[in-house]
Amino acid sequence: METKKITRILFVCLGNICRSPAAEAMFRCVAEREGISDILLIDSAGTYGGHSGELSDPRMRRAAAARGIEMTHRARQVREEDFGKFDMVIAMDDNNYEALFRLAPDRAAQQKIYRFREFLRHNPDWSYIPDPYYEGHEGFELVLDLLEDGCATLAEIISKEKGSSEV
Ligand code: 4NP
């Protein structure tokens, strides 16, 4: 019987109500479109737990819905155990990265942490995904534009890995 290698990806921001749940929902859509959703497990979490249990920010949900992306995630705080459950833990900005680095229990866990900017190909001026919480509508649109760029790259990387493992 064929066994599929599942890649488990966790997107992380501060509150888990704007950027990372949007990344999660968008990457699900991209994965579906690219035919790789069967080899992916996708989730998101926040370094701050103050919004735990809440649906995403309505401004983020509205902006995503306008691009055909439905967001149903309930916020949760990232936990040390997540490093055992996920293969890639992708931080939206440097503060998130540093918080994850402190939480990681060992070197192997630290090596699972990435910055979302590593996947940006068409937005070289951005070294992080800016927090839109105190911004206007444009802030949310910018987040989605950057996420589209990085999610496409990530899907391509995973598709290539899938292709090489099938040979
Ligand atoms: P996120 O945005 O990290 O993209 O979910 C924020 C959400 C909430 C807060 C900050 C950023 N907050 O301070 O409550």
PDB file of C-alpha atoms and ligand atoms in Angstrom:
ATOM      1  CA  MET A   1       0.000   0.000   0.000  1.00  0.00           C
ATOM      2  CA  GLU A   2       1.276   3.454  -0.895  1.00  0.00           C
ATOM      3  CA  THR A   3       2.074   5.604   2.125  1.00  0.00           C
ATOM      4  CA  LYS A   4       1.982   9.351   1.644  1.00  0.00           C
ATOM      5  CA  LYS A   5       4.368  11.582   3.531  1.00  0.00           C
ATOM      6  CA  ILE A   6       2.332  14.319   5.160  1.00  0.00           C
ATOM      7  CA  THR A   7       3.982  17.718   5.608  1.00  0.00           C
ATOM      8  CA  ARG A   8       2.618  19.481   8.695  1.00  0.00           C
ATOM      9  CA  ILE A   9       2.774  23.258   8.615  1.00  0.00           C
ATOM     10  CA  LEU A  10       1.960  25.695  11.435  1.00  0.00           C
ATOM     11  CA  PHE A  11       1.694  29.434  10.697  1.00  0.00           C
ATOM     12  CA  VAL A  12       2.350  31.670  13.709  1.00  0.00           C
ATOM     13  CA  CYS A  13       1.701  35.368  14.421  1.00  0.00           C
ATOM     14  CA  LEU A  14       1.038  37.314  17.634  1.00  0.00           C
ATOM     15  CA  GLY A  15      -2.724  37.138  18.254  1.00  0.00           C
ATOM     16  CA  ASN A  16      -3.714  34.328  15.812  1.00  0.00           C
ATOM     17  CA  ILE A  17      -6.696  36.408  14.690  1.00  0.00           C
ATOM     18  CA  CYS A  18      -5.277  38.218  11.623  1.00  0.00           C
ATOM     19  CA  ARG A  19      -2.130  37.128   9.785  1.00  0.00           C
ATOM     20  CA  SER A  20      -1.576  33.456  10.654  1.00  0.00           C
ATOM     21  CA  PRO A  21      -5.207  32.286  10.311  1.00  0.00           C
ATOM     22  CA  ALA A  22      -5.324  34.132   6.965  1.00  0.00           C
ATOM     23  CA  ALA A  23      -2.115  32.302   5.938  1.00  0.00           C
ATOM     24  CA  GLU A  24      -3.663  29.009   7.054  1.00  0.00           C
ATOM     25  CA  ALA A  25      -6.893  29.585   5.079  1.00  0.00           C
ATOM     26  CA  MET A  26      -5.081  30.886   2.019  1.00  0.00           C
ATOM     27  CA  PHE A  27      -2.573  28.027   1.978  1.00  0.00           C
ATOM     28  CA  ARG A  28      -5.501  25.561   2.171  1.00  0.00           C
ATOM     29  CA  CYS A  29      -7.025  27.180  -0.936  1.00  0.00           C
ATOM     30  CA  VAL A  30      -3.702  27.163  -2.802  1.00  0.00           C
ATOM     31  CA  ALA A  31      -3.049  23.531  -1.809  1.00  0.00           C
ATOM     32  CA  GLU A  32      -6.503  22.527  -3.047  1.00  0.00           C
ATOM     33  CA  ARG A  33      -5.920  24.302  -6.352  1.00  0.00           C
ATOM     34  CA  GLU A  34      -2.471  22.715  -6.778  1.00  0.00           C
ATOM     35  CA  GLY A  35      -3.723  19.235  -5.887  1.00  0.00           C
ATOM     36  CA  ILE A  36      -1.493  18.788  -2.830  1.00  0.00           C
ATOM     37  CA  SER A  37      -4.030  19.109  -0.017  1.00  0.00           C
ATOM     38  CA  ASP A  38      -3.924  15.336   0.594  1.00  0.00           C
ATOM     39  CA  ILE A  39      -0.275  15.546   1.711  1.00  0.00           C
ATOM     40  CA  LEU A  40      -0.637  18.588   3.946  1.00  0.00           C
ATOM     41  CA  LEU A  41      -1.787  19.299   7.462  1.00  0.00           C
ATOM     42  CA  ILE A  42      -2.203  23.042   7.990  1.00  0.00           C
ATOM     43  CA  ASP A  43      -2.869  24.964  11.210  1.00  0.00           C
ATOM     44  CA  SER A  44      -2.103  28.311  12.851  1.00  0.00           C
ATOM     45  CA  ALA A  45      -1.450  29.664  16.344  1.00  0.00           C
ATOM     46  CA  GLY A  46      -0.380  32.818  18.181  1.00  0.00           C
ATOM     47  CA  THR A  47       2.485  33.555  20.548  1.00  0.00           C
ATOM     48  CA  TYR A  48      -0.001  35.562  22.667  1.00  0.00           C
ATOM     49  CA  GLY A  49      -3.000  33.677  24.091  1.00  0.00           C
ATOM     50  CA  GLY A  50      -5.297  36.631  24.831  1.00  0.00           C
ATOM     51  CA  HIS A  51      -7.619  35.917  21.902  1.00  0.00           C
ATOM     52  CA  SER A  52      -7.802  32.134  22.417  1.00  0.00           C
ATOM     53  CA  GLY A  53     -11.114  30.656  21.294  1.00  0.00           C
ATOM     54  CA  GLU A  54     -12.090  33.679  19.203  1.00  0.00           C
ATOM     55  CA  LEU A  55     -12.887  33.645  15.511  1.00  0.00           C
ATOM     56  CA  SER A  56     -10.501  35.725  13.392  1.00  0.00           C
ATOM     57  CA  ASP A  57     -10.820  39.509  13.288  1.00  0.00           C
ATOM     58  CA  PRO A  58     -13.907  40.401  11.198  1.00  0.00           C
ATOM     59  CA  ARG A  59     -11.836  42.841   9.105  1.00  0.00           C
ATOM     60  CA  MET A  60      -9.467  40.020   8.144  1.00  0.00           C
ATOM     61  CA  ARG A  61     -12.354  37.638   7.460  1.00  0.00           C
ATOM     62  CA  ARG A  62     -14.080  40.205   5.226  1.00  0.00           C
ATOM     63  CA  ALA A  63     -10.937  40.970   3.242  1.00  0.00           C
ATOM     64  CA  ALA A  64     -10.224  37.239   2.788  1.00  0.00           C
ATOM     65  CA  ALA A  65     -13.849  36.478   1.819  1.00  0.00           C
ATOM     66  CA  ALA A  66     -13.613  39.105  -0.927  1.00  0.00           C
ATOM     67  CA  ARG A  67     -10.823  36.931  -2.414  1.00  0.00           C
ATOM     68  CA  GLY A  68     -12.886  33.756  -2.059  1.00  0.00           C
ATOM     69  CA  ILE A  69     -11.146  32.569   1.107  1.00  0.00           C
ATOM     70  CA  GLU A  70     -13.243  31.432   4.057  1.00  0.00           C
ATOM     71  CA  MET A  71     -11.700  31.709   7.536  1.00  0.00           C
ATOM     72  CA  THR A  72     -13.188  29.477  10.253  1.00  0.00           C
ATOM     73  CA  HIS A  73     -10.181  29.077  12.571  1.00  0.00           C
ATOM     74  CA  ARG A  74     -10.523  29.661  16.335  1.00  0.00           C
ATOM     75  CA  ALA A  75      -7.464  31.291  17.894  1.00  0.00           C
ATOM     76  CA  ARG A  76      -5.122  29.303  20.086  1.00  0.00           C
ATOM     77  CA  GLN A  77      -1.723  29.859  21.656  1.00  0.00           C
ATOM     78  CA  VAL A  78       1.311  28.021  20.309  1.00  0.00           C
ATOM     79  CA  ARG A  79       2.639  25.317  22.683  1.00  0.00           C
ATOM     80  CA  GLU A  80       5.959  23.552  23.094  1.00  0.00           C
ATOM     81  CA  GLU A  81       4.284  20.294  21.943  1.00  0.00           C
ATOM     82  CA  ASP A  82       3.613  21.918  18.549  1.00  0.00           C
ATOM     83  CA  PHE A  83       7.272  21.389  17.698  1.00  0.00           C
ATOM     84  CA  GLY A  84       6.655  17.648  17.905  1.00  0.00           C
ATOM     85  CA  LYS A  85       3.484  17.843  15.836  1.00  0.00           C
ATOM     86  CA  PHE A  86       4.653  20.054  12.942  1.00  0.00           C
ATOM     87  CA  ASP A  87       7.472  19.892  10.396  1.00  0.00           C
ATOM     88  CA  MET A  88       7.567  23.621   9.606  1.00  0.00           C
ATOM     89  CA  VAL A  89       6.643  26.424  12.020  1.00  0.00           C
ATOM     90  CA  ILE A  90       6.455  29.645  10.002  1.00  0.00           C
ATOM     91  CA  ALA A  91       6.681  33.010  11.786  1.00  0.00           C
ATOM     92  CA  MET A  92       5.050  36.111  10.312  1.00  0.00           C
ATOM     93  CA  ASP A  93       7.590  38.561  11.773  1.00  0.00           C
ATOM     94  CA  ASP A  94      10.832  38.685  13.734  1.00  0.00           C
ATOM     95  CA  ASN A  95       9.115  39.034  17.113  1.00  0.00           C
ATOM     96  CA  ASN A  96       7.135  35.865  16.431  1.00  0.00           C
ATOM     97  CA  TYR A  97      10.359  34.167  15.307  1.00  0.00           C
ATOM     98  CA  GLU A  98      12.183  35.094  18.500  1.00  0.00           C
ATOM     99  CA  ALA A  99       9.275  34.002  20.716  1.00  0.00           C
ATOM    100  CA  LEU A 100       9.185  30.641  18.904  1.00  0.00           C
ATOM    101  CA  PHE A 101      12.934  30.268  19.227  1.00  0.00           C
ATOM    102  CA  ARG A 102      12.643  30.720  23.002  1.00  0.00           C
ATOM    103  CA  LEU A 103       9.779  28.205  23.183  1.00  0.00           C
ATOM    104  CA  ALA A 104      11.548  25.529  21.114  1.00  0.00           C
ATOM    105  CA  PRO A 105      12.722  22.751  23.480  1.00  0.00           C
ATOM    106  CA  ASP A 106      15.838  21.750  21.542  1.00  0.00           C
ATOM    107  CA  ARG A 107      17.980  22.342  18.460  1.00  0.00           C
ATOM    108  CA  ALA A 108      15.874  20.047  16.263  1.00  0.00           C
ATOM    109  CA  ALA A 109      12.801  22.110  17.157  1.00  0.00           C
ATOM    110  CA  GLN A 110      14.620  25.385  16.460  1.00  0.00           C
ATOM    111  CA  GLN A 111      15.497  24.110  12.999  1.00  0.00           C
ATOM    112  CA  LYS A 112      11.799  23.785  12.179  1.00  0.00           C
ATOM    113  CA  ILE A 113      11.261  27.549  12.529  1.00  0.00           C
ATOM    114  CA  TYR A 114      11.105  29.636   9.348  1.00  0.00           C
ATOM    115  CA  ARG A 115      10.297  33.257   8.578  1.00  0.00           C
ATOM    116  CA  PHE A 116       7.448  33.757   6.108  1.00  0.00           C
ATOM    117  CA  ARG A 117       9.639  36.258   4.264  1.00  0.00           C
ATOM    118  CA  GLU A 118      11.831  33.365   3.083  1.00  0.00           C
ATOM    119  CA  PHE A 119       8.995  32.454   0.704  1.00  0.00           C
ATOM    120  CA  LEU A 120       8.361  35.945  -0.724  1.00  0.00           C
ATOM    121  CA  ARG A 121       9.453  36.156  -4.362  1.00  0.00           C
ATOM    122  CA  HIS A 122       7.636  39.201  -5.707  1.00  0.00           C
ATOM    123  CA  ASN A 123       7.873  41.515  -2.692  1.00  0.00           C
ATOM    124  CA  PRO A 124      11.592  41.973  -2.015  1.00  0.00           C
ATOM    125  CA  ASP A 125      10.945  45.145  -0.004  1.00  0.00           C
ATOM    126  CA  TRP A 126       9.136  43.208   2.738  1.00  0.00           C
ATOM    127  CA  SER A 127      11.157  41.333   5.352  1.00  0.00           C
ATOM    128  CA  TYR A 128       8.105  40.478   7.492  1.00  0.00           C
ATOM    129  CA  ILE A 129       4.301  40.349   7.310  1.00  0.00           C
ATOM    130  CA  PRO A 130       3.181  43.604   8.950  1.00  0.00           C
ATOM    131  CA  ASP A 131       0.692  43.463  11.799  1.00  0.00           C
ATOM    132  CA  PRO A 132      -2.583  44.912  10.409  1.00  0.00           C
ATOM    133  CA  TYR A 133      -4.395  45.090  13.774  1.00  0.00           C
ATOM    134  CA  TYR A 134      -4.070  48.867  14.189  1.00  0.00           C
ATOM    135  CA  GLU A 135      -4.184  49.582  10.458  1.00  0.00           C
ATOM    136  CA  GLY A 136      -6.967  50.424   8.036  1.00  0.00           C
ATOM    137  CA  HIS A 137      -8.333  48.302   5.214  1.00  0.00           C
ATOM    138  CA  GLU A 138      -5.101  48.658   3.170  1.00  0.00           C
ATOM    139  CA  GLY A 139      -3.193  46.893   5.956  1.00  0.00           C
ATOM    140  CA  PHE A 140      -5.349  43.793   5.562  1.00  0.00           C
ATOM    141  CA  GLU A 141      -5.079  43.890   1.769  1.00  0.00           C
ATOM    142  CA  LEU A 142      -1.293  44.152   2.032  1.00  0.00           C
ATOM    143  CA  VAL A 143      -1.204  41.099   4.316  1.00  0.00           C
ATOM    144  CA  LEU A 144      -3.237  39.101   1.786  1.00  0.00           C
ATOM    145  CA  ASP A 145      -1.039  40.242  -1.127  1.00  0.00           C
ATOM    146  CA  LEU A 146       2.099  39.111   0.714  1.00  0.00           C
ATOM    147  CA  LEU A 147       0.485  35.841   1.799  1.00  0.00           C
ATOM    148  CA  GLU A 148      -0.505  35.058  -1.807  1.00  0.00           C
ATOM    149  CA  ASP A 149       3.115  35.462  -2.861  1.00  0.00           C
ATOM    150  CA  GLY A 150       4.580  33.271  -0.099  1.00  0.00           C
ATOM    151  CA  CYS A 151       1.866  30.598  -0.197  1.00  0.00           C
ATOM    152  CA  ALA A 152       2.451  30.097  -3.929  1.00  0.00           C
ATOM    153  CA  THR A 153       6.184  29.573  -3.307  1.00  0.00           C
ATOM    154  CA  LEU A 154       5.547  27.184  -0.427  1.00  0.00           C
ATOM    155  CA  ALA A 155       3.098  25.144  -2.532  1.00  0.00           C
ATOM    156  CA  GLU A 156       5.681  24.938  -5.305  1.00  0.00           C
ATOM    157  CA  ILE A 157       8.372  23.684  -2.921  1.00  0.00           C
ATOM    158  CA  ILE A 158       6.058  21.009  -1.528  1.00  0.00           C
ATOM    159  CA  SER A 159       4.847  19.959  -5.007  1.00  0.00           C
ATOM    160  CA  LYS A 160       8.467  19.500  -6.117  1.00  0.00           C
ATOM    161  CA  GLU A 161       9.232  17.413  -3.012  1.00  0.00           C
ATOM    162  CA  LYS A 162       6.161  15.298  -3.748  1.00  0.00           C
ATOM    163  CA  GLY A 163       7.273  14.835  -7.358  1.00  0.00           C
ATOM    164  CA  SER A 164      10.780  13.724  -6.350  1.00  0.00           C
ATOM    165  CA  SER A 165       9.456  11.262  -3.754  1.00  0.00           C
ATOM    166  CA  GLU A 166       7.222   9.646  -6.377  1.00  0.00           C
ATOM    167  CA  VAL A 167      10.086   8.856  -8.787  1.00  0.00           C
TER     168      VAL A 167
HETATM  169  P1  4NP B   1      -2.143  39.050  14.449  1.00  0.00           P
HETATM  170  O1  4NP B   1      -2.654  40.530  14.811  1.00  0.00           O
HETATM  171  O2  4NP B   1      -0.891  38.817  15.250  1.00  0.00           O
HETATM  172  O3  4NP B   1      -1.874  39.111  12.986  1.00  0.00           O
HETATM  173  O4  4NP B   1      -3.272  38.109  14.825  1.00  0.00           O
HETATM  174  C1  4NP B   1      -2.854  40.962  16.130  1.00  0.00           C
HETATM  175  C2  4NP B   1      -3.989  40.613  16.802  1.00  0.00           C
HETATM  176  C3  4NP B   1      -4.203  41.054  18.107  1.00  0.00           C
HETATM  177  C4  4NP B   1      -3.248  41.842  18.714  1.00  0.00           C
HETATM  178  C5  4NP B   1      -2.104  42.179  18.025  1.00  0.00           C
HETATM  179  C6  4NP B   1      -1.891  41.735  16.739  1.00  0.00           C
HETATM  180  N1  4NP B   1      -3.464  42.322  20.031  1.00  0.00           N
HETATM  181  O5  4NP B   1      -2.636  43.096  20.517  1.00  0.00           O
HETATM  182  O6  4NP B   1      -4.449  41.934  20.676  1.00  0.00           O
END
